Amino acid sequence: MAEILVLVDHVDGEVKKVTLELLTAARRLGEPAAVWIGPGADGAKDKLAEYGAAKIYVAADEELTSYVVAPKAALLAQLVADKSPAAVLVSATAEGKEVAGRLAVKTGSGVLTDVVDVAEGAVAEHSIFGGGIIAHAKVKTGTPIVAVRPNSIAPEAAPAAGAEEAVSVTLSDADKAAKITEKVVQEKGERPDLTEAAIVVSGGRGVGGAENFKIIEDLADSLGAAVGASRAATDAGWYPHSFQVGQTGKTVSPQLYIAVGISGAIQHRAGMQTSKTIIAINKDSEAPIFELVDYGVVGDLFQVAPQLTEEINKRR
Amino acid sequence: MNIVVLVKQVPDTESPRKLKSDDSTLDRAAADGVINELDEYAIEEALRIKEAQGGEVTVLTMGPDKATDSIRKALAMGADKAVHLVDEALAGSDALQTSYAIQQALGRTGFDLVVLGSESTDARTGVLAAMLAERLGVPQLSLANKVEIDGSAIKIQRQTDYGFDKVEASLPAVVSVVEKINEPRYPSFKGIMAAKKKPVDTIGIADAGIDAAQVGLANAATEVVDFAEAPPRAQGQIVTDEGDGGAKIAEFLASKKFV
Ligand SMILES: Cc1cc2nc3c(=O)[nH]c(=O)nc-3n(C[C@H](O)[C@H](O)[C@H](O)COP(=O)(O)OP(=O)(O)OC[C@H]3O[C@@H](n4cnc5c(N)ncnc54)[C@H](O)[C@@H]3O)c2cc1C
Ligand SMILES: Cc1cc2nc3c(=O)[nH]c(=O)nc-3n(C[C@H](O)[C@H](O)[C@H](O)COP(=O)(O)OP(=O)(O)OC[C@H]3O[C@@H](n4cnc5c(N)ncnc54)[C@H](O)[C@@H]3O)c2cc1C
């Protein structure tokens, strides 16, 4: 069976959930082979094997993560040449898509982005135009490179060998042209990762200030949810930009999305429209967010949201 | 400095967006064409760099005749001239081919800096900047929310999942921007009048040295197999708060087993 390369997303040595989703999808296409780039693979190998990685390629050289994107694509291109995989799967994050783009050029292959499902033969399902149209597409030339949106495929364990093989690549000058001099991490706290969370509670301009985001956080904590924000809220500095949901923020597809004091502008919707269940609290009954909701309350968020938090906590 | 800004015309996100049933490509007639929002930020950044460093800003657009409107708007904002790559042979090109065609067109304009949006609102692939940097063999300075240039040294802040990276490189380079980078100007009346006289070089694939066998729907590396409208979301229930709005949501959540 042909290998399917899966680029592992990891933070602080922890495999992100999207990688388990990719491994699950990869099993439909062939034999999953995880590709770990950077230090720290040791603690993660069991997890990768548990979710079906027959092989784990480890490129531990720190240099590969010291430059913008290009080294990752260089390593994957070499693996494509050496192992002739039937497809390469990456997560459809901003950086994942960039890796996919460079790899497509290097290998002369087609790339499919924002994929929400993959079937045998690497036929990919896309949700486009803000979820309005479902399209199926495939790659005709080269090795299919598929960027899958986090939270689209349910991860299922299927233990495999997880045989480790150390790999490396010699970087060209062009691969080292954009040097990362510092990585600045904005505080994340203890809440689940925004793109991976099953429930997201987001606050917008209606929240009215940084201090008031406590209301959003309390509601999120009552549900074990991640916190998100609209651009109006991040631009105002009430919440860090890395929590922005939308076209130029993160695309989320949780089981439940609660929009609090958010009008539902098209750019916001682009990032949350494929959420399974949507709830809104907004004092304006005409707010476009209500067009999307499964349940909506027209009312003052300062009354409704704390009451909701209290009711949920009571039921726990 | 020779700055080239890439501007894509996209269907207005407020109007209905469709694919054509015959070839599964974007139905450009069904919706009004506008400049891709993030490209306005790219134009603004290019203008600011020119204002600080001197030089010239050239708009480069690949797209049908109709895209002229978007080119005029970019010129009205203050760009100096434009290249409009238009050719039937390009219709239906995918991202890999588009990046090739733009690379070839850049051979005609030359560049010290290519500035583009990090993502379009229609296709949203977000791959163009990476593909171009790879093809051109120049630094990929993508997802920038801040750009600083000093001589031939260029520094950006690259927006990441966890915050941002500080990145350094030297020109020539490709820079893609996110919306945090600036606030685009509106074209002034004077700008709109001046735009009418600015040169637009309309070229076809032969002028740009593009191989017809490497572009267009028939030669694309990707293929749309089928598409359908997603089932509309069922009409939800909307209630007005009468002091029990929070409790009602909690009941709804309980009925759906979220709590
Ligand atoms: C290039 C570009 C990219 C963009 N990308 C994004 C993006 O990624 N994400 C994003 O979110 N936006 C994005 N935007 C911005 C988007 O257009 C909207 O401006 C933004 O989403 C508005 O945020 P909001 O809904 O919080 O604010 P508003 O539109 O001002 O809405 C606030 C809402 O809160 C309600 N409200 C106020 N007070 C209360 C109260 N006490 N109780 C209940 N409700 C109340 C109001 O009725 C209103 O509906 C982008 C825009 C551009 C041009
Ligand atoms: C709904 C939909 C889905 C698609 N999915 C795929 C896919 O999965 N894979 C694929 O290979 N192709 C896909 N395409 C084709 C794709 O739209 C084109 O190849 C397009 O030219 C490049 O993709 P983009 O606009 O997403 O680029 P992005 O990388 O999102 O755009 C970034 C920037 O590149 C610049 N730019 C992009 N196109 C042009 C242009 N024509 N002229 C000037 N500047 C430009 C703009 O500055 C823009 O802000 C899709 C098209 C549609 C309509």
Short mmCIF file of N, CA and C and ligand atoms in Angstrom, two decimals, chain A residues 203-207 229-233 244-249 261-268 281-284 287 299-302, chain B residues 37-38 41 179, ligand 1:
data_model
loop_
_atom_site.label_atom_id
_atom_site.label_comp_id
_atom_site.label_asym_id
_atom_site.label_seq_id
_atom_site.Cartn_x
_atom_site.Cartn_y
_atom_site.Cartn_z
N GLY A 203 -16.87 36.86 21.67
CA GLY A 203 -17.39 38.17 22.02
C GLY A 203 -17.04 39.20 20.96
N GLY A 204 -17.92 40.18 20.79
CA GLY A 204 -17.69 41.23 19.79
C GLY A 204 -17.74 42.61 20.39
N ARG A 205 -17.99 43.59 19.53
CA ARG A 205 -18.00 44.98 19.95
C ARG A 205 -19.00 45.22 21.07
N GLY A 206 -20.11 44.46 21.05
CA GLY A 206 -21.12 44.63 22.07
C GLY A 206 -20.61 44.40 23.48
N VAL A 207 -19.53 43.66 23.62
CA VAL A 207 -18.97 43.37 24.95
C VAL A 207 -18.45 44.65 25.59
N ALA A 229 -13.07 35.94 19.36
CA ALA A 229 -13.43 37.36 19.33
C ALA A 229 -13.65 37.80 17.89
N SER A 230 -14.44 38.84 17.71
CA SER A 230 -14.60 39.42 16.38
C SER A 230 -13.45 40.38 16.15
N ARG A 231 -13.33 40.82 14.92
CA ARG A 231 -12.25 41.77 14.62
C ARG A 231 -12.44 43.07 15.39
N ALA A 232 -13.71 43.49 15.55
CA ALA A 232 -13.94 44.74 16.28
C ALA A 232 -13.32 44.63 17.68
N ALA A 233 -13.44 43.46 18.30
CA ALA A 233 -12.91 43.27 19.65
C ALA A 233 -11.38 43.17 19.66
N GLN A 244 -8.92 35.93 17.04
CA GLN A 244 -9.90 36.44 16.08
C GLN A 244 -10.46 35.31 15.22
N VAL A 245 -11.80 35.30 15.13
CA VAL A 245 -12.47 34.33 14.27
C VAL A 245 -12.92 35.06 13.02
N GLY A 246 -12.66 34.48 11.85
CA GLY A 246 -13.16 35.11 10.63
C GLY A 246 -12.22 34.96 9.47
N GLN A 247 -12.53 35.68 8.44
CA GLN A 247 -11.81 35.58 7.19
C GLN A 247 -10.31 35.77 7.37
N THR A 248 -9.95 36.76 8.18
CA THR A 248 -8.52 37.01 8.37
C THR A 248 -8.08 36.58 9.77
N GLY A 249 -8.94 35.84 10.41
CA GLY A 249 -8.55 35.26 11.69
C GLY A 249 -8.58 33.75 11.52
N GLY A 261 -22.82 39.55 21.27
CA GLY A 261 -22.53 40.95 20.90
C GLY A 261 -21.75 41.05 19.61
N ILE A 262 -22.05 40.15 18.69
CA ILE A 262 -21.40 40.12 17.37
C ILE A 262 -22.49 40.27 16.32
N SER A 263 -22.30 41.19 15.36
CA SER A 263 -23.37 41.45 14.39
C SER A 263 -23.47 40.36 13.34
N GLY A 264 -22.32 39.71 13.02
CA GLY A 264 -22.36 38.67 11.99
C GLY A 264 -22.01 39.19 10.61
N ALA A 265 -21.01 40.07 10.54
CA ALA A 265 -20.52 40.57 9.25
C ALA A 265 -19.99 39.40 8.43
N ILE A 266 -20.04 39.57 7.12
CA ILE A 266 -19.65 38.48 6.21
C ILE A 266 -18.25 37.96 6.54
N GLN A 267 -17.33 38.86 6.91
CA GLN A 267 -15.96 38.41 7.20
C GLN A 267 -15.91 37.58 8.48
N HIS A 268 -16.80 37.86 9.41
CA HIS A 268 -16.85 37.04 10.62
C HIS A 268 -17.46 35.68 10.28
N ILE A 281 -26.47 35.90 20.99
CA ILE A 281 -27.11 36.84 21.91
C ILE A 281 -26.80 38.23 21.37
N ASN A 282 -27.85 39.00 21.02
CA ASN A 282 -27.62 40.32 20.43
C ASN A 282 -28.85 41.17 20.69
N LYS A 283 -28.63 42.45 21.01
CA LYS A 283 -29.79 43.27 21.34
C LYS A 283 -30.53 43.77 20.11
N ASP A 284 -29.92 43.60 18.94
CA ASP A 284 -30.54 44.07 17.71
C ASP A 284 -31.16 42.89 16.95
N ALA A 287 -29.81 41.99 13.48
CA ALA A 287 -28.40 41.63 13.26
C ALA A 287 -28.31 40.41 12.36
N GLY A 299 -31.56 40.40 23.15
CA GLY A 299 -31.52 40.94 24.50
C GLY A 299 -30.15 41.48 24.84
N ASP A 300 -30.06 42.04 26.05
CA ASP A 300 -28.82 42.64 26.51
C ASP A 300 -27.86 41.54 26.99
N LEU A 301 -26.71 41.50 26.39
CA LEU A 301 -25.77 40.42 26.74
C LEU A 301 -25.36 40.48 28.20
N PHE A 302 -25.39 41.69 28.79
CA PHE A 302 -24.96 41.81 30.19
C PHE A 302 -25.96 41.16 31.14
N GLU B 37 -10.62 42.45 -0.85
CA GLU B 37 -10.43 43.36 0.27
C GLU B 37 -8.98 43.49 0.73
N LEU B 38 -8.33 42.34 0.92
CA LEU B 38 -6.96 42.41 1.46
C LEU B 38 -6.00 43.05 0.48
N TYR B 41 -5.34 46.57 1.23
CA TYR B 41 -4.31 46.74 2.27
C TYR B 41 -2.92 46.60 1.65
N GLU B 179 -4.95 42.14 7.51
CA GLU B 179 -5.67 43.42 7.60
C GLU B 179 -5.22 44.29 8.77
C1 LIG C 1 -10.30 42.76 5.03
C2 LIG C 1 -11.21 42.55 6.20
C3 LIG C 1 -11.07 41.43 6.97
C4 LIG C 1 -11.90 41.20 8.08
N1 LIG C 1 -11.72 40.07 8.80
C5 LIG C 1 -12.52 39.85 9.87
C6 LIG C 1 -12.37 38.68 10.67
O1 LIG C 1 -11.49 37.84 10.42
N2 LIG C 1 -13.19 38.52 11.73
C7 LIG C 1 -14.17 39.42 12.05
O2 LIG C 1 -14.89 39.21 13.05
N3 LIG C 1 -14.32 40.53 11.34
C8 LIG C 1 -13.51 40.78 10.26
N4 LIG C 1 -13.67 41.93 9.57
C9 LIG C 1 -14.53 42.99 10.13
C10 LIG C 1 -16.02 42.83 9.88
O3 LIG C 1 -16.35 43.45 8.67
C11 LIG C 1 -16.82 43.52 11.01
O4 LIG C 1 -16.45 44.86 11.07
C12 LIG C 1 -16.64 42.89 12.39
O5 LIG C 1 -16.83 41.50 12.33
C13 LIG C 1 -17.60 43.51 13.36
O6 LIG C 1 -17.41 42.98 14.64
P1 LIG C 1 -18.63 42.94 15.67
O7 LIG C 1 -19.70 42.09 15.13
O8 LIG C 1 -18.06 42.57 16.99
O9 LIG C 1 -19.05 44.47 15.76
P2 LIG C 1 -20.35 45.20 15.24
O10 LIG C 1 -20.62 44.92 13.82
O11 LIG C 1 -20.23 46.62 15.68
O12 LIG C 1 -21.51 44.49 16.04
C14 LIG C 1 -21.68 44.59 17.42
C15 LIG C 1 -23.00 43.91 17.74
O13 LIG C 1 -23.17 43.89 19.13
C16 LIG C 1 -24.53 44.16 19.43
N5 LIG C 1 -24.58 44.71 20.79
C17 LIG C 1 -24.07 45.88 21.25
N6 LIG C 1 -24.27 46.01 22.57
C18 LIG C 1 -24.93 44.89 22.97
C19 LIG C 1 -25.45 44.45 24.22
N7 LIG C 1 -25.29 45.15 25.35
N8 LIG C 1 -26.08 43.26 24.26
C20 LIG C 1 -26.24 42.52 23.12
N9 LIG C 1 -25.77 42.90 21.92
C21 LIG C 1 -25.13 44.07 21.85
C22 LIG C 1 -24.98 45.13 18.38
O14 LIG C 1 -26.39 45.06 18.20
C23 LIG C 1 -24.21 44.64 17.16
O15 LIG C 1 -24.97 43.72 16.38
C24 LIG C 1 -12.87 42.16 8.43
C25 LIG C 1 -13.04 43.30 7.65
C26 LIG C 1 -12.23 43.51 6.55
C27 LIG C 1 -12.44 44.75 5.73
#
